[in-house]
Amino acid sequence: MDRKERIILDDILNGDKIFYRNISVDNVIFGYHERELKVLLFKNTSQEKWLLPGGYVKKDETLEKAAHRVVRYRTNLKKLHLHQFFAFSNPERNKNTHFTPELLTTITGQKVTTDHWLLDNFISVAFFTLVDYYEVKPTGSFYAEECQWWDITNLPEMAFDHREIIDQALLSLRFFSHVSPIGKEMLPEKFTIPELQSLYETILGKKLDNRNFVKKMTNIGLIEKLDEKRNIGKHRSPFLYRFNQARYDALAKGEEFIVF
Amino acid sequence: MDRKERIILDDILNGDKIFYRNISVDNVIFGYHERELKVLLFKNTSQEKWLLPGGYVKKDETLEKAAHRVVRYRTNLKKLHLHQFFAFSNPERNKNTHFTPELLTTITGQKVTTDHWLLDNFISVAFFTLVDYYEVKPTGSFYAEECQWWDITNLPEMAFDHREIIDQALLSLRFFSHVSPIGKEMLPEKFTIPELQSLYETILGKKLDNRNFVKKMTNIGLIEKLDEKRNIGKHRSPFLYRFNQARYDALAKGEEFIVF
């Protein structure tokens, strides 16, 4: 048995001493790429269904720290802003786990009964986070796993209630985008107005009026026009903009609201 | 030992079979009375500090159902709209519990050790709910308890992190009031504009411009002017209004937003 296998074995057998019982975290990691909103999912190569990156919560850490640990592992990003949005608690939500007393007995070589901590139901506190698609290195864990981006409008079959968690995360993100600025994590430092508007339209799932959009963004002082243009073709060189950091931070604090 | 004492004893000894471990719910119950925002709190008569109405979560129920059960018990209201807003998980949050192995041993007459489920840390999922102050019958539980309303600007000393939970609930309520209509649960069926505006000002903790307020409320169709006035003094008889139910429901679904 190698070191990694020993760690797994120890977690299965003694996890109830390290982790809270009945509580897990799940993460909806949103990226933005070519006008599509993406979610980072993984699956075991031997399984059919895809999963949200999640994990258990150590007894000496907060939910936030546990979620952060998971997202960091999956993305290889250090600077992350997680948003806790809902705790999912359907008593049936874990009933399709592939863990059984028999399987755990086989894995551990010790008699595992139905009261084992891994066989209990888990209430999952879910977080969403916005990341820079281009910075992420999708990472499966050390046993055979695939990890990749999926377009939110074209998701694969998901395990447990993870599809519901994604749907709820998208609603929360839309809600959030109405009251707080978004974009800093998902756009390059300099961007054109159409690029910014596309991001908002993709997240909100609807077209926005061009003129109102620019007016709104400019009036609240969220963006600054630069003395610089991008050449995207003959006769097409739109001005570049960037976020005003101070205004962005003030708006993120909820002192004012952006509404479309 | 009477029936109630037997129930308590059984919960202490066997609660880990009935309830999830490490998970509780807490409720911030908001009422509105004479331009003050109130919170319903209780305390054991022998203790100093006040508490939010909370409880454990049965393994066969959702967090929502557990929270609903608690609020219903404390308020005697049947129709309730709870809003889950945050899970509090500081590993130190329960360290000032008055439960000790010695106390539990004394109460139960059985040897209780430090691994007892009641001595573990609890992550608490918090809900806020808006209720009609005049309809609530504040109710202590069957052992010696006081239960009463407190003005949010003049709270007593609170146990655990319950003050932090209230502060966060108020922020969530403010956030909520910007994107969803409020008031149906907290105002009489017919109300004057100053009454509605006072409610919003009390919740938001700031003065609102009179003219903008009426304009906003009327433009979005949330309220309807009635052919009826209230006499509140010589030469003072403001028109009465009521909520437009269909618009209220549509706005509550988040299809549009109200922003001040």
Short mmCIF file of C-alpha atoms in Angstrom, two decimals:
data_model
loop_
_atom_site.label_atom_id
_atom_site.label_comp_id
_atom_site.label_asym_id
_atom_site.label_seq_id
_atom_site.Cartn_x
_atom_site.Cartn_y
_atom_site.Cartn_z
CA MET A 1 0.00 0.00 0.00
CA ASP A 2 1.49 3.37 -0.97
CA ARG A 3 1.25 6.61 0.99
CA LYS A 4 -1.81 7.92 -0.89
CA GLU A 5 -3.71 4.70 -0.35
CA ARG A 6 -2.88 4.81 3.35
CA ILE A 7 -4.29 8.34 3.58
CA ILE A 8 -7.56 7.27 1.95
CA LEU A 9 -7.81 4.25 4.20
CA ASP A 10 -7.18 6.34 7.29
CA ASP A 11 -9.80 8.91 6.24
CA ILE A 12 -12.40 6.21 5.74
CA LEU A 13 -11.69 4.53 9.05
CA ASN A 14 -11.03 7.56 11.25
CA GLY A 15 -12.63 10.41 9.31
CA ASP A 16 -15.33 10.82 11.93
CA LYS A 17 -12.66 11.99 14.36
CA ILE A 18 -11.21 14.52 11.91
CA PHE A 19 -14.32 15.73 10.08
CA TYR A 20 -17.74 16.92 11.18
CA ARG A 21 -20.39 14.30 10.72
CA ASN A 22 -23.29 15.05 8.36
CA ILE A 23 -21.74 18.18 6.84
CA SER A 24 -19.99 18.71 3.54
CA VAL A 25 -19.25 21.59 1.20
CA ASP A 26 -19.81 21.79 -2.55
CA ASN A 27 -18.42 24.34 -4.96
CA VAL A 28 -19.82 25.77 -8.15
CA ILE A 29 -16.76 27.22 -9.89
CA PHE A 30 -17.78 29.58 -12.69
CA GLY A 31 -15.47 30.53 -15.54
CA TYR A 32 -16.16 32.61 -18.65
CA HIS A 33 -14.84 31.63 -22.04
CA GLU A 34 -15.91 32.74 -25.51
CA ARG A 35 -19.31 34.03 -24.43
CA GLU A 36 -20.07 30.87 -22.51
CA LEU A 37 -20.47 30.48 -18.77
CA LYS A 38 -18.56 27.37 -17.68
CA VAL A 39 -18.63 25.19 -14.58
CA LEU A 40 -15.71 23.07 -13.41
CA LEU A 41 -16.77 19.45 -12.82
CA PHE A 42 -15.02 16.18 -12.20
CA LYS A 43 -15.78 12.47 -12.25
CA ASN A 44 -14.17 9.21 -11.42
CA THR A 45 -13.12 7.58 -14.70
CA SER A 46 -15.02 4.42 -13.77
CA GLN A 47 -18.28 6.30 -13.04
CA GLU A 48 -20.83 7.80 -15.40
CA LYS A 49 -21.97 10.89 -13.57
CA TRP A 50 -20.16 14.15 -12.99
CA LEU A 51 -19.75 15.89 -9.64
CA LEU A 52 -19.18 19.30 -8.17
CA PRO A 53 -15.85 19.65 -6.38
CA GLY A 54 -16.70 19.12 -2.74
CA GLY A 55 -15.34 17.75 0.47
CA TYR A 56 -15.71 17.21 4.16
CA VAL A 57 -15.19 19.85 6.83
CA LYS A 58 -12.52 19.48 9.49
CA LYS A 59 -13.67 20.04 13.05
CA ASP A 60 -11.17 22.86 13.53
CA GLU A 61 -11.95 24.82 10.36
CA THR A 62 -14.82 26.95 9.04
CA LEU A 63 -17.01 26.01 6.09
CA GLU A 64 -15.30 28.79 4.16
CA LYS A 65 -11.88 27.32 4.77
CA ALA A 66 -13.00 23.84 3.75
CA ALA A 67 -14.57 25.16 0.54
CA HIS A 68 -11.48 27.26 -0.19
CA ARG A 69 -9.23 24.24 0.25
CA VAL A 70 -11.29 22.30 -2.30
CA VAL A 71 -11.42 25.08 -4.90
CA ARG A 72 -7.73 25.78 -4.54
CA TYR A 73 -6.93 22.13 -5.09
CA ARG A 74 -9.12 21.87 -8.19
CA THR A 75 -8.09 25.14 -9.85
CA ASN A 76 -4.55 25.72 -8.61
CA LEU A 77 -5.57 29.31 -7.88
CA LYS A 78 -4.53 31.00 -4.66
CA LYS A 79 -6.59 34.17 -4.61
CA LEU A 80 -10.25 33.24 -4.46
CA HIS A 81 -13.49 34.94 -3.43
CA LEU A 82 -16.05 32.39 -2.39
CA HIS A 83 -19.72 33.17 -1.86
CA GLN A 84 -21.71 30.92 0.41
CA PHE A 85 -25.20 30.74 -1.06
CA PHE A 86 -27.28 27.83 0.28
CA ALA A 87 -27.28 24.70 2.42
CA PHE A 88 -28.88 21.70 0.71
CA SER A 89 -30.54 19.31 3.11
CA ASN A 90 -32.95 16.95 1.38
CA PRO A 91 -32.76 13.82 3.59
CA GLU A 92 -32.63 11.72 0.43
CA ARG A 93 -29.86 13.66 -1.25
CA ASN A 94 -27.10 11.10 -0.60
CA LYS A 95 -29.09 7.96 -1.07
CA ASN A 96 -27.42 7.14 -4.39
CA THR A 97 -23.93 7.12 -2.96
CA HIS A 98 -21.80 4.31 -4.35
CA PHE A 99 -20.53 3.64 -0.83
CA THR A 100 -22.06 0.57 0.81
CA PRO A 101 -21.04 -1.28 3.98
CA GLU A 102 -19.83 -4.10 1.71
CA LEU A 103 -17.67 -1.82 -0.46
CA LEU A 104 -16.15 -0.08 2.57
CA THR A 105 -15.47 -3.46 4.17
CA THR A 106 -13.67 -4.55 0.99
CA ILE A 107 -11.64 -1.32 0.74
CA THR A 108 -10.62 -1.21 4.39
CA GLY A 109 -10.37 -4.90 5.15
CA GLN A 110 -12.33 -4.20 8.33
CA LYS A 111 -15.97 -4.91 9.11
CA VAL A 112 -17.92 -1.70 8.27
CA THR A 113 -21.56 -1.40 9.40
CA THR A 114 -24.44 0.86 8.35
CA ASP A 115 -23.69 3.40 11.13
CA HIS A 116 -20.36 4.28 9.47
CA TRP A 117 -19.94 8.06 9.11
CA LEU A 118 -19.56 7.90 5.31
CA LEU A 119 -22.95 6.20 4.97
CA ASP A 120 -24.83 8.94 6.84
CA ASN A 121 -26.70 11.70 5.03
CA PHE A 122 -24.71 14.88 4.46
CA ILE A 123 -26.11 18.38 4.48
CA SER A 124 -24.05 20.31 1.97
CA VAL A 125 -23.28 24.00 2.25
CA ALA A 126 -22.72 25.29 -1.27
CA PHE A 127 -20.47 28.09 -2.48
CA PHE A 128 -19.99 29.72 -5.83
CA THR A 129 -16.84 31.41 -6.99
CA LEU A 130 -15.87 33.35 -10.10
CA VAL A 131 -12.48 32.54 -11.56
CA ASP A 132 -10.32 33.43 -14.55
CA TYR A 133 -10.83 30.60 -17.02
CA TYR A 134 -7.38 31.07 -18.49
CA GLU A 135 -5.62 30.84 -15.13
CA VAL A 136 -7.25 27.59 -14.01
CA LYS A 137 -5.47 24.26 -14.27
CA PRO A 138 -8.36 21.76 -13.86
CA THR A 139 -7.08 19.06 -11.54
CA GLY A 140 -8.43 15.60 -10.78
CA SER A 141 -7.45 14.09 -7.46
CA PHE A 142 -4.75 11.47 -7.17
CA TYR A 143 -6.99 8.54 -7.88
CA ALA A 144 -8.29 8.17 -11.42
CA GLU A 145 -10.35 11.28 -12.09
CA GLU A 146 -11.21 13.57 -14.96
CA CYS A 147 -11.72 17.25 -14.29
CA GLN A 148 -12.90 19.71 -16.94
CA TRP A 149 -15.02 22.72 -17.82
CA TRP A 150 -18.60 22.31 -18.97
CA ASP A 151 -20.82 24.87 -20.64
CA ILE A 152 -23.66 25.73 -18.28
CA THR A 153 -26.19 25.36 -21.10
CA ASN A 154 -24.92 21.88 -21.93
CA LEU A 155 -24.23 20.02 -18.68
CA PRO A 156 -23.54 16.28 -18.50
CA GLU A 157 -25.50 13.92 -16.28
CA MET A 158 -24.81 14.89 -12.67
CA ALA A 159 -24.70 12.78 -9.51
CA PHE A 160 -26.87 13.36 -6.42
CA ASP A 161 -28.57 16.80 -6.35
CA HIS A 162 -25.61 18.51 -7.98
CA ARG A 163 -27.63 19.68 -10.95
CA GLU A 164 -30.02 21.43 -8.56
CA ILE A 165 -27.05 23.02 -6.77
CA ILE A 166 -25.74 24.41 -10.08
CA ASP A 167 -29.19 25.77 -11.01
CA GLN A 168 -29.45 27.48 -7.63
CA ALA A 169 -25.90 28.82 -7.93
CA LEU A 170 -26.75 30.41 -11.26
CA LEU A 171 -29.81 32.11 -9.74
CA SER A 172 -27.66 33.34 -6.85
CA LEU A 173 -25.01 34.61 -9.25
CA ARG A 174 -27.66 36.52 -11.22
CA PHE A 175 -29.04 37.97 -8.01
CA PHE A 176 -25.50 38.84 -6.96
CA SER A 177 -24.68 40.49 -10.30
CA HIS A 178 -27.63 42.85 -9.75
CA VAL A 179 -26.34 44.17 -6.47
CA SER A 180 -22.58 43.79 -6.75
CA PRO A 181 -20.10 44.35 -9.58
CA ILE A 182 -18.73 41.23 -11.26
CA GLY A 183 -16.09 40.84 -13.90
CA LYS A 184 -12.77 41.51 -12.25
CA GLU A 185 -12.07 37.80 -11.89
CA MET A 186 -13.46 36.91 -15.31
CA LEU A 187 -12.22 39.55 -17.74
CA PRO A 188 -8.73 40.68 -18.74
CA GLU A 189 -7.51 43.88 -17.11
CA LYS A 190 -8.43 45.90 -20.20
CA PHE A 191 -11.64 45.15 -22.05
CA THR A 192 -14.05 46.63 -24.56
CA ILE A 193 -17.65 47.56 -23.73
CA PRO A 194 -19.03 44.74 -25.89
CA GLU A 195 -16.84 42.28 -23.98
CA LEU A 196 -18.15 43.50 -20.62
CA GLN A 197 -21.72 43.54 -21.86
CA SER A 198 -21.37 39.99 -23.23
CA LEU A 199 -20.24 38.78 -19.83
CA TYR A 200 -23.31 40.30 -18.15
CA GLU A 201 -25.63 39.01 -20.87
CA THR A 202 -24.20 35.51 -20.58
CA ILE A 203 -24.66 35.47 -16.81
CA LEU A 204 -28.12 37.05 -16.86
CA GLY A 205 -29.20 34.89 -19.77
CA LYS A 206 -30.71 37.82 -21.64
CA LYS A 207 -29.88 40.68 -24.00
CA LEU A 208 -29.28 44.10 -22.44
CA ASP A 209 -29.91 47.42 -24.11
CA ASN A 210 -26.49 48.73 -25.33
CA ARG A 211 -27.09 52.35 -24.56
CA ASN A 212 -28.49 51.79 -21.07
CA PHE A 213 -25.65 49.43 -20.27
CA VAL A 214 -22.88 51.92 -21.07
CA LYS A 215 -24.79 54.72 -19.34
CA LYS A 216 -25.30 52.67 -16.20
CA MET A 217 -21.69 51.51 -16.00
CA THR A 218 -20.36 54.98 -16.65
CA ASN A 219 -22.78 56.79 -14.32
CA ILE A 220 -21.88 54.64 -11.34
CA GLY A 221 -18.20 55.17 -12.14
CA LEU A 222 -17.47 51.45 -12.29
CA ILE A 223 -15.42 51.64 -15.48
CA GLU A 224 -12.87 54.08 -16.91
CA LYS A 225 -12.25 54.72 -20.57
CA LEU A 226 -8.59 54.37 -21.51
CA ASP A 227 -6.71 56.32 -24.16
CA GLU A 228 -6.15 53.07 -25.96
CA LYS A 229 -7.99 51.06 -28.59
CA ARG A 230 -8.10 47.46 -29.67
CA ASN A 231 -7.73 46.65 -33.36
CA ILE A 232 -10.20 43.93 -34.18
CA GLY A 233 -10.44 44.51 -37.92
CA LYS A 234 -10.48 47.10 -40.65
CA HIS A 235 -12.30 50.20 -39.37
CA ARG A 236 -13.05 48.42 -36.08
CA SER A 237 -11.04 49.58 -33.11
CA PRO A 238 -13.20 50.03 -30.01
CA PHE A 239 -11.85 51.86 -26.98
CA LEU A 240 -10.52 49.86 -24.08
CA TYR A 241 -11.80 50.26 -20.53
CA ARG A 242 -10.79 49.07 -17.10
CA PHE A 243 -12.52 48.87 -13.74
CA ASN A 244 -12.10 51.73 -11.28
CA GLN A 245 -10.72 49.81 -8.33
CA ALA A 246 -12.03 52.15 -5.61
CA ARG A 247 -15.55 52.25 -7.05
CA TYR A 248 -15.50 48.52 -7.68
CA ASP A 249 -14.64 47.86 -4.03
CA ALA A 250 -17.25 50.32 -2.74
CA LEU A 251 -19.97 48.78 -4.88
CA ALA A 252 -18.88 45.28 -3.87
CA LYS A 253 -19.49 46.29 -0.25
CA GLY A 254 -23.14 46.83 -1.09
CA GLU A 255 -23.20 50.56 -0.40
CA GLU A 256 -24.91 51.08 -3.74
CA PHE A 257 -26.54 48.76 -6.21
CA ILE A 258 -26.26 48.10 -9.91
CA VAL A 259 -29.52 47.10 -11.50
CA PHE A 260 -30.29 46.30 -15.12
CA MET B 1 -40.18 12.31 36.68
CA ASP B 2 -42.99 13.75 34.56
CA ARG B 3 -43.53 13.30 30.83
CA LYS B 4 -41.72 16.49 29.82
CA GLU B 5 -38.67 15.60 31.88
CA ARG B 6 -38.62 12.15 30.32
CA ILE B 7 -38.61 13.71 26.84
CA ILE B 8 -35.67 15.95 27.71
CA LEU B 9 -33.77 13.05 29.23
CA ASP B 10 -34.39 10.88 26.19
CA ASP B 11 -33.25 13.66 23.83
CA ILE B 12 -30.03 14.11 25.76
CA LEU B 13 -29.26 10.40 25.87
CA ASN B 14 -30.46 9.33 22.43
CA GLY B 15 -30.56 12.57 20.47
CA ASP B 16 -27.67 11.48 18.29
CA LYS B 17 -29.93 8.79 16.82
CA ILE B 18 -32.76 11.26 16.09
CA PHE B 19 -30.85 14.42 15.15
CA TYR B 20 -27.95 15.15 12.82
CA ARG B 21 -24.71 15.61 14.66
CA ASN B 22 -22.95 18.98 14.40
CA ILE B 23 -25.86 20.80 12.76
CA SER B 24 -28.40 23.18 14.22
CA VAL B 25 -30.69 25.93 12.97
CA ASP B 26 -31.14 29.43 14.37
CA ASN B 27 -33.91 31.89 13.60
CA VAL B 28 -33.93 35.65 13.48
CA ILE B 29 -37.61 36.53 13.75
CA PHE B 30 -38.24 40.14 12.75
CA GLY B 31 -41.33 42.08 13.78
CA TYR B 32 -42.19 45.74 13.23
CA HIS B 33 -43.80 47.82 15.94
CA GLU B 34 -44.09 51.60 16.31
CA ARG B 35 -41.25 52.37 13.91
CA GLU B 36 -38.94 49.89 15.55
CA LEU B 37 -37.58 46.68 14.11
CA LYS B 38 -37.88 43.95 16.73
CA VAL B 39 -36.28 40.54 17.19
CA LEU B 40 -37.83 37.70 19.17
CA LEU B 41 -35.40 36.31 21.76
CA PHE B 42 -35.62 33.97 24.73
CA LYS B 43 -33.57 33.00 27.74
CA ASN B 44 -33.59 30.54 30.55
CA THR B 45 -34.70 32.41 33.68
CA SER B 46 -31.60 31.18 35.52
CA GLN B 47 -29.22 32.44 32.80
CA GLU B 48 -28.03 35.94 31.98
CA LYS B 49 -27.71 35.87 28.22
CA TRP B 50 -30.42 35.83 25.58
CA LEU B 51 -30.65 33.42 22.68
CA LEU B 52 -32.09 33.14 19.20
CA PRO B 53 -34.79 30.50 18.89
CA GLY B 54 -32.99 27.51 17.49
CA GLY B 55 -32.96 23.76 17.52
CA TYR B 56 -31.55 20.53 16.23
CA VAL B 57 -32.36 18.97 12.88
CA LYS B 58 -34.00 15.57 12.62
CA LYS B 59 -32.31 13.12 10.26
CA ASP B 60 -35.50 12.78 8.21
CA GLU B 61 -36.28 16.48 7.77
CA THR B 62 -34.80 19.42 5.85
CA LEU B 63 -33.18 22.45 7.49
CA GLU B 64 -36.21 24.45 6.37
CA LYS B 65 -38.59 22.14 8.17
CA ALA B 66 -36.54 22.20 11.36
CA ALA B 67 -36.37 26.01 11.33
CA HIS B 68 -40.09 26.24 10.56
CA ARG B 69 -40.90 23.97 13.50
CA VAL B 70 -38.92 26.24 15.84
CA VAL B 71 -40.45 29.50 14.59
CA ARG B 72 -43.93 28.08 14.70
CA TYR B 73 -43.41 26.97 18.29
CA ARG B 74 -42.08 30.35 19.41
CA THR B 75 -44.60 32.55 17.59
CA ASN B 76 -47.72 30.37 17.36
CA LEU B 77 -47.97 31.39 13.69
CA LYS B 78 -48.77 28.84 11.03
CA LYS B 79 -48.09 30.67 7.79
CA LEU B 80 -44.43 31.55 7.67
CA HIS B 81 -41.91 32.47 4.97
CA LEU B 82 -38.41 31.63 6.08
CA HIS B 83 -35.29 32.81 4.29
CA GLN B 84 -32.12 30.80 4.73
CA PHE B 85 -29.27 33.30 4.71
CA PHE B 86 -26.02 31.89 6.12
CA ALA B 87 -24.35 28.95 7.84
CA PHE B 88 -22.19 29.98 10.82
CA SER B 89 -19.25 27.68 11.40
CA ASN B 90 -16.62 29.24 13.63
CA PRO B 91 -15.09 26.15 15.35
CA GLU B 92 -15.17 28.09 18.63
CA ARG B 93 -18.78 29.19 18.39
CA ASN B 94 -20.13 26.72 20.94
CA LYS B 95 -17.28 26.75 23.38
CA ASN B 96 -19.26 28.71 25.99
CA THR B 97 -22.05 26.16 26.18
CA HIS B 98 -23.24 25.58 29.72
CA PHE B 99 -23.31 21.84 29.01
CA THR B 100 -20.40 19.93 30.54
CA PRO B 101 -19.88 16.17 30.92
CA GLU B 102 -20.45 16.67 34.66
CA LEU B 103 -23.75 18.56 34.21
CA LEU B 104 -25.06 15.99 31.70
CA THR B 105 -24.02 13.20 34.04
CA THR B 106 -25.97 14.88 36.84
CA ILE B 107 -29.06 15.47 34.69
CA THR B 108 -29.16 11.99 33.17
CA GLY B 109 -27.81 9.95 36.06
CA GLN B 110 -25.58 8.20 33.54
CA LYS B 111 -21.87 8.63 32.93
CA VAL B 112 -21.51 11.18 30.09
CA THR B 113 -18.10 11.67 28.45
CA THR B 114 -16.59 14.44 26.29
CA ASP B 115 -17.56 12.67 23.05
CA HIS B 116 -21.28 13.17 23.82
CA TRP B 117 -23.17 14.63 20.85
CA LEU B 118 -24.34 17.71 22.80
CA LEU B 119 -20.74 18.67 23.61
CA ASP B 120 -19.64 18.72 19.96
CA ASN B 121 -19.42 21.93 17.97
CA PHE B 122 -22.53 22.80 15.95
CA ILE B 123 -22.55 24.53 12.61
CA SER B 124 -25.72 26.59 12.59
CA VAL B 125 -27.72 27.36 9.48
CA ALA B 126 -29.52 30.64 10.09
CA PHE B 127 -32.88 31.82 8.76
CA PHE B 128 -34.69 35.11 9.00
CA THR B 129 -38.42 35.52 8.81
CA LEU B 130 -40.74 38.53 8.78
CA VAL B 131 -43.84 38.25 10.95
CA ASP B 132 -46.79 40.34 12.05
CA TYR B 133 -45.85 41.66 15.49
CA TYR B 134 -49.48 41.80 16.56
CA GLU B 135 -50.18 38.20 15.65
CA VAL B 136 -47.27 36.67 17.54
CA LYS B 137 -47.67 35.06 20.95
CA PRO B 138 -44.08 34.90 22.24
CA THR B 139 -43.65 31.48 23.81
CA GLY B 140 -40.97 30.11 26.13
CA SER B 141 -40.51 26.36 26.13
CA PHE B 142 -41.89 24.17 28.89
CA TYR B 143 -38.94 24.61 31.20
CA ALA B 144 -38.49 28.00 32.82
CA GLU B 145 -37.96 30.43 29.99
CA GLU B 146 -38.71 34.03 29.11
CA CYS B 147 -39.47 34.93 25.51
CA GLN B 148 -39.94 38.51 24.32
CA TRP B 149 -39.37 41.11 21.62
CA TRP B 150 -36.25 43.29 21.66
CA ASP B 151 -35.62 46.44 19.69
CA ILE B 152 -32.81 45.78 17.20
CA THR B 153 -31.07 49.00 18.20
CA ASN B 154 -31.11 48.02 21.87
CA LEU B 155 -30.29 44.33 22.17
CA PRO B 156 -29.47 42.59 25.45
CA GLU B 157 -26.33 40.57 26.00
CA MET B 158 -26.46 37.55 23.70
CA ALA B 159 -25.03 34.06 24.10
CA PHE B 160 -22.56 32.43 21.71
CA ASP B 161 -22.30 34.19 18.31
CA HIS B 162 -25.99 35.10 18.27
CA ARG B 163 -25.31 38.81 18.13
CA GLU B 164 -23.25 38.25 14.98
CA ILE B 165 -26.08 36.18 13.51
CA ILE B 166 -28.55 39.03 14.12
CA ASP B 167 -26.17 41.57 12.56
CA GLN B 168 -25.78 39.36 9.51
CA ALA B 169 -29.54 38.77 9.32
CA LEU B 170 -30.15 42.52 9.26
CA LEU B 171 -27.67 42.93 6.40
CA SER B 172 -29.38 40.09 4.54
CA LEU B 173 -32.80 41.62 5.15
CA ARG B 174 -31.57 44.97 3.78
CA PHE B 175 -30.13 43.22 0.76
CA PHE B 176 -33.39 41.33 0.37
CA SER B 177 -35.52 44.48 0.65
CA HIS B 178 -33.61 45.93 -2.30
CA VAL B 179 -34.49 43.10 -4.62
CA SER B 180 -37.81 41.82 -3.29
CA PRO B 181 -40.90 43.54 -1.88
CA ILE B 182 -41.34 43.37 1.87
CA GLY B 183 -44.18 44.52 4.03
CA LYS B 184 -47.05 42.12 3.49
CA GLU B 185 -46.23 40.25 6.69
CA MET B 186 -45.44 43.39 8.67
CA LEU B 187 -48.10 45.94 7.79
CA PRO B 188 -51.89 45.92 8.11
CA GLU B 189 -53.79 45.20 4.89
CA LYS B 190 -54.43 48.91 4.35
CA PHE B 191 -51.70 51.41 5.08
CA THR B 192 -50.66 54.99 4.37
CA ILE B 193 -47.58 55.95 2.36
CA PRO B 194 -45.80 57.31 5.45
CA GLU B 195 -46.41 53.99 7.20
CA LEU B 196 -44.91 52.02 4.30
CA GLN B 197 -42.00 54.40 4.01
CA SER B 198 -41.32 54.21 7.75
CA LEU B 199 -41.10 50.44 7.51
CA TYR B 200 -38.51 50.67 4.73
CA GLU B 201 -36.58 53.39 6.52
CA THR B 202 -36.50 51.39 9.73
CA ILE B 203 -35.19 48.30 7.94
CA LEU B 204 -32.69 50.17 5.79
CA GLY B 205 -31.59 52.31 8.72
CA LYS B 206 -31.74 55.52 6.69
CA LYS B 207 -34.11 58.24 5.51
CA LEU B 208 -35.55 57.90 2.02
CA ASP B 209 -36.59 60.72 -0.23
CA ASN B 210 -40.43 60.99 0.00
CA ARG B 211 -41.09 61.83 -3.59
CA ASN B 212 -38.79 59.16 -5.04
CA PHE B 213 -40.28 56.58 -2.71
CA VAL B 214 -43.88 57.13 -3.82
CA LYS B 215 -42.80 57.35 -7.45
CA LYS B 216 -40.84 54.11 -7.26
CA MET B 217 -43.60 52.21 -5.49
CA THR B 218 -46.26 53.49 -7.88
CA ASN B 219 -44.20 53.02 -11.07
CA ILE B 220 -43.51 49.37 -10.35
CA GLY B 221 -47.19 48.88 -9.57
CA LEU B 222 -46.51 47.41 -6.14
CA ILE B 223 -49.17 49.48 -4.37
CA GLU B 224 -52.69 50.63 -5.23
CA LYS B 225 -54.34 53.77 -3.97
CA LEU B 226 -57.72 53.11 -2.37
CA ASP B 227 -60.76 55.37 -2.43
CA GLU B 228 -60.47 55.56 1.32
CA LYS B 229 -58.69 57.79 3.82
CA ARG B 230 -57.53 57.50 7.39
CA ASN B 231 -58.38 60.25 9.83
CA ILE B 232 -55.38 60.90 11.99
CA GLY B 233 -56.23 64.43 13.11
CA LYS B 234 -57.81 67.67 12.09
CA HIS B 235 -57.02 68.34 8.40
CA ARG B 236 -54.91 65.18 8.30
CA SER B 237 -56.46 62.30 6.43
CA PRO B 238 -53.96 60.57 4.14
CA PHE B 239 -55.13 58.10 1.49
CA LEU B 240 -54.92 54.43 2.22
CA TYR B 241 -53.08 51.98 -0.05
CA ARG B 242 -52.77 48.26 -0.36
CA PHE B 243 -50.35 45.93 -2.11
CA ASN B 244 -51.21 44.68 -5.58
CA GLN B 245 -51.05 40.95 -4.95
CA ALA B 246 -50.11 39.92 -8.50
CA ARG B 247 -47.31 42.50 -8.76
CA TYR B 248 -46.12 41.69 -5.26
CA ASP B 249 -45.80 38.02 -6.15
CA ALA B 250 -44.08 38.73 -9.48
CA LEU B 251 -41.55 41.03 -7.81
CA ALA B 252 -40.99 38.50 -5.01
CA LYS B 253 -39.99 35.98 -7.68
CA GLY B 254 -37.10 38.24 -8.61
CA GLU B 255 -38.28 38.99 -12.15
CA GLU B 256 -37.71 42.68 -11.48
CA PHE B 257 -35.98 44.59 -8.76
CA ILE B 258 -36.84 47.45 -6.44
CA VAL B 259 -33.93 49.68 -5.64
CA PHE B 260 -33.75 52.78 -3.46
#
